[in-house]
Short mmCIF file of C-alpha atoms in Angstrom, two decimals:
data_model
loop_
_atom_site.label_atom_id
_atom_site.label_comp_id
_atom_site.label_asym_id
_atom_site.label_seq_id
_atom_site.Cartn_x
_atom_site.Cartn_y
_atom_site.Cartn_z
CA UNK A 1 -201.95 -250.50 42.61
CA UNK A 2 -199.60 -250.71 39.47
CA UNK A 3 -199.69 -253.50 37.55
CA UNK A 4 -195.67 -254.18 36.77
CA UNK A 5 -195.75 -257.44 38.60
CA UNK A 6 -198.08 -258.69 36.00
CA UNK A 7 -201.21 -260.03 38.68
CA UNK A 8 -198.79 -262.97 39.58
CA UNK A 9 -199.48 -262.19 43.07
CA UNK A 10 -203.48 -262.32 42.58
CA UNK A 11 -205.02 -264.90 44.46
CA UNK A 12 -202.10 -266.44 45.20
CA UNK A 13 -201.04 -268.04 49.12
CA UNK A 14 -197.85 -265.90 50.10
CA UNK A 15 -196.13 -267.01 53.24
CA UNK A 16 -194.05 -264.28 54.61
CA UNK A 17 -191.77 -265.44 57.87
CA UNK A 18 -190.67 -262.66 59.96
CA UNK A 19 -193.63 -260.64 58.89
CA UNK A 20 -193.70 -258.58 62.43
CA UNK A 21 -190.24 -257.02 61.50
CA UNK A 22 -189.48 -253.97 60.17
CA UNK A 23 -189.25 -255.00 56.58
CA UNK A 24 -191.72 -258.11 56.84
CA UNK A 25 -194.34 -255.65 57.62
CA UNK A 26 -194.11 -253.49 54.82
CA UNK A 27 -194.28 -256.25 52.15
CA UNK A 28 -197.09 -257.65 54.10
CA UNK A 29 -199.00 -254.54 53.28
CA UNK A 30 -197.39 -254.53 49.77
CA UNK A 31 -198.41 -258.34 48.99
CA UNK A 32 -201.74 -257.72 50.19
CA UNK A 33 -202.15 -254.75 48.05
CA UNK A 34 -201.37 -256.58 45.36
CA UNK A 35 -204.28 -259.32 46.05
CA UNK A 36 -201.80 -262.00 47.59
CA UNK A 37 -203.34 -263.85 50.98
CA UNK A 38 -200.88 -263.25 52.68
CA UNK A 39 -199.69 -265.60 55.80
CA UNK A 40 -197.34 -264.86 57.99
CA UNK A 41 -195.48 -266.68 60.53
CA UNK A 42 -193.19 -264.62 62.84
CA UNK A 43 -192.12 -264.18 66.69
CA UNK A 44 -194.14 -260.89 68.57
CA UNK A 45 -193.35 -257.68 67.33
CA UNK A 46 -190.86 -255.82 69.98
CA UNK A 47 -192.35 -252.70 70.75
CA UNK A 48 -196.29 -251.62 70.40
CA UNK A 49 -195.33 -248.64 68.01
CA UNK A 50 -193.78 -251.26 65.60
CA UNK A 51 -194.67 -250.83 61.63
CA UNK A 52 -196.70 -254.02 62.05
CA UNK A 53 -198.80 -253.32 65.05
CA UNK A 54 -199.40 -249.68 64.44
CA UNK A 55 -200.87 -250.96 60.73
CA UNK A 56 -203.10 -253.05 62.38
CA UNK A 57 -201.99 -255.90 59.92
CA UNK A 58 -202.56 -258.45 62.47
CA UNK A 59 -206.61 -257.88 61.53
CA UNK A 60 -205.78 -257.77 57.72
CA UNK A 61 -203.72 -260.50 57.06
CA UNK A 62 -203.55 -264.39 58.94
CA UNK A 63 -201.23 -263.57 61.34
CA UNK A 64 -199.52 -266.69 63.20
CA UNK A 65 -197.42 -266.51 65.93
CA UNK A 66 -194.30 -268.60 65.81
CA UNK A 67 -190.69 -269.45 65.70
CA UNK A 68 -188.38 -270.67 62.42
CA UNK A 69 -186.31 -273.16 64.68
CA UNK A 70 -189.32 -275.10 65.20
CA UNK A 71 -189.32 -277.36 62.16
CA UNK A 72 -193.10 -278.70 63.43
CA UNK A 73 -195.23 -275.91 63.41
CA UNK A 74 -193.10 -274.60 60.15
CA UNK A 75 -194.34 -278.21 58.31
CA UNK A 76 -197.64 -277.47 59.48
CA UNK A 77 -198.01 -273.70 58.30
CA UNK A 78 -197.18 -275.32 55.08
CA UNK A 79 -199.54 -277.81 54.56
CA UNK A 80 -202.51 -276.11 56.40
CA UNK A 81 -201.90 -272.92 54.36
CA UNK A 82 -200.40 -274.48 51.13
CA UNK A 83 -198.05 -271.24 50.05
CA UNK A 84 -197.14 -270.89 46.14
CA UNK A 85 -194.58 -268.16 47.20
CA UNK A 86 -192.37 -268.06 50.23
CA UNK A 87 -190.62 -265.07 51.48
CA UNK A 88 -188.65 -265.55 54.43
CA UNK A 89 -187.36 -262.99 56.02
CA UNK A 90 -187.15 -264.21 59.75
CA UNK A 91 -184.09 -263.07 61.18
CA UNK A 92 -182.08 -262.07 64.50
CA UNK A 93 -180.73 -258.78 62.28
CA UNK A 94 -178.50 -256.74 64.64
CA UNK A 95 -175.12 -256.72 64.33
CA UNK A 96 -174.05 -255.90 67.79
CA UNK A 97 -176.51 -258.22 69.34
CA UNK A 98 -175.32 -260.97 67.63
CA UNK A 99 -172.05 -260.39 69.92
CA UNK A 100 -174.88 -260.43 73.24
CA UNK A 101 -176.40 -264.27 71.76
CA UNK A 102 -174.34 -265.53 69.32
CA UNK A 103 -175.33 -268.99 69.77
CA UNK A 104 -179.65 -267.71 68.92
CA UNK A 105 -178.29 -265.45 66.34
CA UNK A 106 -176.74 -268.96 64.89
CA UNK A 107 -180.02 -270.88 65.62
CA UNK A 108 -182.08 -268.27 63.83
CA UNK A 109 -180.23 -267.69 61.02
CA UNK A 110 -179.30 -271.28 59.78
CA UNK A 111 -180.57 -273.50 61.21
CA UNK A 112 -184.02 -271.30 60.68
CA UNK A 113 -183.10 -271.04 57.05
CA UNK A 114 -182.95 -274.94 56.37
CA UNK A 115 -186.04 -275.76 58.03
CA UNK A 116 -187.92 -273.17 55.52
CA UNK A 117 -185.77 -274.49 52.81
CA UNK A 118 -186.68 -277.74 54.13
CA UNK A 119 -190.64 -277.16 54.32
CA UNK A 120 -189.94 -275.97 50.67
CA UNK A 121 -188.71 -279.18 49.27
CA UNK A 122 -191.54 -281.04 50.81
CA UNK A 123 -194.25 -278.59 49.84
CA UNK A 124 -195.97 -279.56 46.56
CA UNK A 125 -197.50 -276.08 46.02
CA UNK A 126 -194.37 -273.35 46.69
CA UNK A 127 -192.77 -272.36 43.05
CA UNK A 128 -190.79 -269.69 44.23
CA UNK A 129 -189.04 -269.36 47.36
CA UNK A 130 -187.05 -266.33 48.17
CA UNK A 131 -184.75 -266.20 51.06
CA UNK A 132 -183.30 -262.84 52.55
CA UNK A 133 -180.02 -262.48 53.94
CA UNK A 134 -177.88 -259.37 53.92
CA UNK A 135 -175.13 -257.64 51.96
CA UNK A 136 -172.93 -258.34 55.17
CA UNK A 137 -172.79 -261.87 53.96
CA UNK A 138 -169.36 -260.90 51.82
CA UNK A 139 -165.74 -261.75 52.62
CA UNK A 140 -165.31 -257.69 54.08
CA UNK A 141 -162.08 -256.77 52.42
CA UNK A 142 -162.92 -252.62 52.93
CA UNK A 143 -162.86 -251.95 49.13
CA UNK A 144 -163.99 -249.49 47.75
CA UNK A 145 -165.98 -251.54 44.54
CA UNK A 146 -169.18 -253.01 45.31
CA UNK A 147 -169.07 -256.60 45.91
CA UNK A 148 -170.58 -258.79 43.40
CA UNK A 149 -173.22 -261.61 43.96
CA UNK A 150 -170.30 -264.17 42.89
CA UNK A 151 -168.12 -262.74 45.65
CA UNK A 152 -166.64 -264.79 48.30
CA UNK A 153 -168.80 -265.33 51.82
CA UNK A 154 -167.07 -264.02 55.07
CA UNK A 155 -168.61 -262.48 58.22
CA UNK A 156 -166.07 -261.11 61.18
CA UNK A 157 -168.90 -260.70 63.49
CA UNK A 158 -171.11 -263.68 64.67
CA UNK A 159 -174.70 -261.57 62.67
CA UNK A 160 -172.59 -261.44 59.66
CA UNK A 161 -170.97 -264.81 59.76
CA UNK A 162 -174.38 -266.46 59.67
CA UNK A 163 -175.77 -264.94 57.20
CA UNK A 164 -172.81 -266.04 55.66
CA UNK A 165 -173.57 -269.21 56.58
CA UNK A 166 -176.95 -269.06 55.74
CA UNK A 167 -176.09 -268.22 52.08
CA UNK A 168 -174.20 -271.35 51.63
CA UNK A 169 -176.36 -273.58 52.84
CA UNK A 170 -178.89 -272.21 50.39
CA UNK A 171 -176.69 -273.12 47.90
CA UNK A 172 -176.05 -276.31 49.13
CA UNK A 173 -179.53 -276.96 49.37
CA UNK A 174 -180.55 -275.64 45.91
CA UNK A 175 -177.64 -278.05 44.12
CA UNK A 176 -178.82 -281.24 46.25
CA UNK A 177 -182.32 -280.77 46.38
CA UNK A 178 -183.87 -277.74 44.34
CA UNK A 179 -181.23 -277.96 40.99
CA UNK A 180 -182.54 -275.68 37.99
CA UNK A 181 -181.29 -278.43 36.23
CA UNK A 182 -184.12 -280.54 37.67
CA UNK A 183 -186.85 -278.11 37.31
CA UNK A 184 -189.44 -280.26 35.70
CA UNK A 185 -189.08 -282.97 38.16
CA UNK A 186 -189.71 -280.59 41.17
CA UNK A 187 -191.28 -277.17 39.59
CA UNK A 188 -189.15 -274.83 42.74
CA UNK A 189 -186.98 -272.21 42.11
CA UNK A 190 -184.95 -270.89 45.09
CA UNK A 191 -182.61 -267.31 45.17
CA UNK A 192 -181.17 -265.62 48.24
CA UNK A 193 -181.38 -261.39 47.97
CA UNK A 194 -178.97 -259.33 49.45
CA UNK A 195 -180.37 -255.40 50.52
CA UNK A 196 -177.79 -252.92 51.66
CA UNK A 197 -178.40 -251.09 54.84
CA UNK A 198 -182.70 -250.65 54.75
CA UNK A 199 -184.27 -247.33 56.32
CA UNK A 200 -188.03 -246.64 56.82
CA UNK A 201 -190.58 -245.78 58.63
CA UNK A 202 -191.51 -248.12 61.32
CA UNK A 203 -188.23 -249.70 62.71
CA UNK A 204 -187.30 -249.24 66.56
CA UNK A 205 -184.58 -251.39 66.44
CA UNK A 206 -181.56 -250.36 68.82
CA UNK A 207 -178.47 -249.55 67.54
CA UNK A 208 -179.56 -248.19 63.97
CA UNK A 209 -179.26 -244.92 62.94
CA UNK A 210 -182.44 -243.79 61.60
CA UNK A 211 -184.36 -244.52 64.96
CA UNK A 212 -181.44 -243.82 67.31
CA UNK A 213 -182.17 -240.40 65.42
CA UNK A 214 -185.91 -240.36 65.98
CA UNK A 215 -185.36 -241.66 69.72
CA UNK A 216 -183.09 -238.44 70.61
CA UNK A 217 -184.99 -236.10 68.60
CA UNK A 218 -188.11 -236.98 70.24
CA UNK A 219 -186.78 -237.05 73.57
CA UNK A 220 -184.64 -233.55 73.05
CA UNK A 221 -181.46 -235.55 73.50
CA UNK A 222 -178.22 -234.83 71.48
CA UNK A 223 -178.22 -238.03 68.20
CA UNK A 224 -175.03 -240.36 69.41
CA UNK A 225 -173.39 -242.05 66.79
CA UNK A 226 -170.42 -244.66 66.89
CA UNK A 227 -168.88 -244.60 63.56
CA UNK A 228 -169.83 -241.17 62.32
CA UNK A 229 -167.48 -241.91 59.27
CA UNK A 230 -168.45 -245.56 58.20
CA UNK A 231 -169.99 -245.84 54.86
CA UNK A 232 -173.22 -247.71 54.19
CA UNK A 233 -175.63 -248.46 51.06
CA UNK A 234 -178.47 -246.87 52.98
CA UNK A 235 -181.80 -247.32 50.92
CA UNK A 236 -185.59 -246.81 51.23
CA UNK A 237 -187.38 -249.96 52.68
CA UNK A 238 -189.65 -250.08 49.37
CA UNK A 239 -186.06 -250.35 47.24
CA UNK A 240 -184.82 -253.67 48.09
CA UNK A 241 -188.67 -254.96 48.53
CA UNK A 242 -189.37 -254.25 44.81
CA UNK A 243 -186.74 -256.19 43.81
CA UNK A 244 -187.98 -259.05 45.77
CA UNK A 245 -190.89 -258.46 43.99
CA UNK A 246 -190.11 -258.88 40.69
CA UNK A 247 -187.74 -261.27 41.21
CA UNK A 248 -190.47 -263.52 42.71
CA UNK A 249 -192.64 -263.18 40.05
CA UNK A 250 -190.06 -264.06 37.42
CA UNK A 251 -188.99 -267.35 39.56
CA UNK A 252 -192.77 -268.25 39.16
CA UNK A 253 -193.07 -268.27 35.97
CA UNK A 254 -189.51 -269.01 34.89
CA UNK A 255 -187.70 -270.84 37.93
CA UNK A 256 -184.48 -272.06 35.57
CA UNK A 257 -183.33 -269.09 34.72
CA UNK A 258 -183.71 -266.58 37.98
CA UNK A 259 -181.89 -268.78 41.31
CA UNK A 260 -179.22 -267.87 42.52
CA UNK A 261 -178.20 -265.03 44.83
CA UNK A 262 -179.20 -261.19 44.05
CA UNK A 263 -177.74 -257.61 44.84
CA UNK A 264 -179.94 -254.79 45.57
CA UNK A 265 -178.45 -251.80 46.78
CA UNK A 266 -178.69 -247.87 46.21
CA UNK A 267 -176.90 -245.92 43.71
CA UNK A 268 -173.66 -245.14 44.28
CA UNK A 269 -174.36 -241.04 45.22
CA UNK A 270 -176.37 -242.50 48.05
CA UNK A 271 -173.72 -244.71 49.77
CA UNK A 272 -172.98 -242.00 52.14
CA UNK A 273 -171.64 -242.51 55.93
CA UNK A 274 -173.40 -242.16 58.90
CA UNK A 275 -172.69 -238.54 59.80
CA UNK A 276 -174.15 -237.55 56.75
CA UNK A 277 -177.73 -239.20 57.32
CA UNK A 278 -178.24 -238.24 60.75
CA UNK A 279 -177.23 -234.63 59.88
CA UNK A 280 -179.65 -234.96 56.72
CA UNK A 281 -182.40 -236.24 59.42
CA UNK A 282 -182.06 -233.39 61.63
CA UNK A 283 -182.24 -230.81 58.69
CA UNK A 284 -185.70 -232.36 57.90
CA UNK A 285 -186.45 -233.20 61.23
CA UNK A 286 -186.04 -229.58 61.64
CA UNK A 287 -185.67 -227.77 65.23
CA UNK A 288 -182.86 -227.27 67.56
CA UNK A 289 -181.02 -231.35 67.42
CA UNK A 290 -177.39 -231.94 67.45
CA UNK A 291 -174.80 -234.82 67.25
CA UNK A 292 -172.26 -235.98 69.09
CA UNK A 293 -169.86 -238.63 69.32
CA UNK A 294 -170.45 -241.83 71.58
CA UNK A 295 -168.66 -243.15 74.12
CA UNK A 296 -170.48 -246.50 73.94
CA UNK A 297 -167.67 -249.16 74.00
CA UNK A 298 -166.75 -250.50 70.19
CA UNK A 299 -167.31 -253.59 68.83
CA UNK A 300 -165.83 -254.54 65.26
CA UNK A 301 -168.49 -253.65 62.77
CA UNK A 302 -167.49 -252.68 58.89
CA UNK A 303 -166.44 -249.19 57.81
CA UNK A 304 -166.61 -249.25 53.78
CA UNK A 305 -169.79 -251.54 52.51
CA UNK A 306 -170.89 -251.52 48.82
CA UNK A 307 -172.84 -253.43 46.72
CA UNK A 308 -172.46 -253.87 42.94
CA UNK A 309 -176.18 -254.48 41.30
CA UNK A 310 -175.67 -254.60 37.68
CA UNK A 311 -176.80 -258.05 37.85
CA UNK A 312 -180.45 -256.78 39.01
CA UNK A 313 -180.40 -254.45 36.62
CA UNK A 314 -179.76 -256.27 33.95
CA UNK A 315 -181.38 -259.07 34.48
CA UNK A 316 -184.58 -258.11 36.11
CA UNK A 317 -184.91 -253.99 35.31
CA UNK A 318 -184.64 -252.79 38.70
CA UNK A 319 -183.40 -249.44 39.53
CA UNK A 320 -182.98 -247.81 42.38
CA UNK A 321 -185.57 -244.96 42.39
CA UNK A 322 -184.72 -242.46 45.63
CA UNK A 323 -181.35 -241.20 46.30
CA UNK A 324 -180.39 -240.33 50.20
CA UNK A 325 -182.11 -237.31 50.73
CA UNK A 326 -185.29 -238.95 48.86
CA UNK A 327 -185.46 -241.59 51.11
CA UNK A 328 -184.87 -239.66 54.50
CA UNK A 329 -187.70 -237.44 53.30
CA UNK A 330 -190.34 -240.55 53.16
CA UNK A 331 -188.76 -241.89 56.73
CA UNK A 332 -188.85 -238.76 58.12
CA UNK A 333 -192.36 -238.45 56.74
CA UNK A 334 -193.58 -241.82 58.50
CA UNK A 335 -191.90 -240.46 62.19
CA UNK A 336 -193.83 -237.60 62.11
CA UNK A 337 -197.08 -238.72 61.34
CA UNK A 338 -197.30 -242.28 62.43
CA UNK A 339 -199.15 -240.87 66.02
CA UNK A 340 -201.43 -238.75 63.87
CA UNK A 341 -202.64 -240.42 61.26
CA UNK A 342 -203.67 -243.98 60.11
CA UNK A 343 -200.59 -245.95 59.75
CA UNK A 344 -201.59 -248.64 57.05
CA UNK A 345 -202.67 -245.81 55.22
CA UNK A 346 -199.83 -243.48 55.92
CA UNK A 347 -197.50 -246.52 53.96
CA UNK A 348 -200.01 -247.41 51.49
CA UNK A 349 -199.81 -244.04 49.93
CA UNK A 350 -195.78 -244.12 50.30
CA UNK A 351 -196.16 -246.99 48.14
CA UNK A 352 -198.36 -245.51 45.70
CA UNK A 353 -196.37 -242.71 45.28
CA UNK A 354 -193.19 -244.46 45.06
CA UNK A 355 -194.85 -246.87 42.47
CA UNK A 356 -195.28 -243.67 40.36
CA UNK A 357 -191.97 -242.81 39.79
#
């Protein structure tokens, strides 16, 4: 594996909530890759051709079943396993089923966030905590700039309104508890990262474009899509995880200067709408699929969504490497093969060769 994180993951405890997810399970395999024991803590996986299960990671990596609003078992995952690094990405993510359970989507994504940030402040081994939330976390004014990490917090639907939530009380938590300005006293450094809309292979989750796609191209059904003409920052899975990355690693050995919140998003030629992706799926899908409108009744969800990341850029050196039709090709790569060919593999070698460019 490439050496640009600098072996700060060698050796080292890495607690990773939510790692049965979609993204979880990818920087599970990345982590380990890079020599980290990695722990994770995280509800079932949802479907038996999830990333996670079809990687077999729960034989690779210690693999514990259980829930963020249980403050408990959380403490006790921390001082059994003892993490340096905690990356918690434990989530209810779905916009539209936040509408369904609004009072769990709440639960999760709070008042799950403070207990980790919680069993942070009482851990005496964690350095570097990072805590994922979403670019829907921003005031959505429609513009057509991306917003910047010092924008306002807003959230019309109940998903986006706790993340929202979520990013405050980070912030909160960070001044009264975790303050840079206090680093040598308690030796944590806490930042929240904000992906843009995150495409890969592995994710079944309903009402997302990519595997609505797969689902009606596998089943020879027409691809239905609600807002053909809202505009995303649609990027590769192994974008926004990179950033994580090397953010993490800088927050361990530097945790003054790296807190705070953190954009990563694709370039701006790849913040396309959602007509565009599914027709660039089918064109490297390839056979006889087509698109059509649905009648699925609408709830509010965003129609222009940007992010600006000169901050990450600056800051930290990371670039976005794939543009739109670079990432589609690796997702539609990981659909097509994940029933042929060994899966932990199949994304080990997507993130060697993405490493490479």
């Amino acid at each position: 594996m490439s050496n640009i994180f600098k072996d700060i993951y060698k050796n080292k405890n890495v607690l990773v909530t939510g790692h049965t997810g979609f993204k979880g399970s990818w920087l599970s395999i990345w982590l380990r890759e890079l020599g980290a024991n990695v722990i994770g803590y995280a509800l079932a996986p949802n479907s038996q051709e999830d990333n996670f299960v079809m990687a077999g990671l729960n034989k690779k990596i210690i693999d514990i079943r259980g829930d963020v609003r249980d403050l408990n078992k959380l403490k006790a995952i921390f001082e059994k396993y003892k993490p340096d690094i905690v990356f918690h990405l434990a989530a209810q993510p779905l916009v539209r089923l936040s509408y369904k359970i609004p009072i769990e989507t709440y639960e999760v994504n709070v008042m799950g966030t403070l207990n980790v940030l919680e069993c942070i402040r009482q851990s005496n081994t964690v350095k570097a905590g990072i805590m994922v939330t979403t670019d829907k976390c921003y005031e959505n004014r429609e513009q057509i700039w991306g917003y910047r990490e010092d924008d306002p917090m807003g959230g019309y639907d109940p998903y986006s309104s706790s993340k929202a939530c979520a990013e405050i009380l980070i912030a909160s938590f960070r001044n009264s508890f975790i303050n840079p300005k206090n680093y040598e006293e308690h030796r944590k450094a806490i930042a929240s990262v904000r992906a843009g809309n995150v495409i890969g292979g592995g994710d079944w989750a309903k009402d997302r474009i990519v595997p609505d796609c797969i689902r009606a191209l596998t089943s020879n059904k027409p691809i239905e899509i609600r807002n053909p003409k809202a505009i995303r920052p649609f990027q590769h899975v192994l974008e926004p995880l990179k950033g994580y990355l090397i953010l993490a690693a800088n927050m361990y050995k530097d945790g003054t200067k790296y807190c705070g919140g953190w954009n990563f998003g694709p370039d701006y030629n790849s913040i396309v709408n959602v007509e565009t992706v599914a027709n660039i799926i089918l064109q490297q899908w390839g056979g006889n699929g087509c698109i059509k409108l649905s009648k699925e009744n609408k709830l509010h969800e965003a129609n222009t969504l940007t992010l600006d990341c000169t901050k990450a850029k600056t800051y930290l050196g990371w670039i976005p490497k794939l543009n739109i039709y670079e990432s589609l090709k690796y997702t539609v790569e990981w659909y097509r093969n994940y029933k042929k060919r060994d899966v932990y593999d199949l994304c080990l070698n997507q993130i060697k060769q993405y490493e490479k460019l």
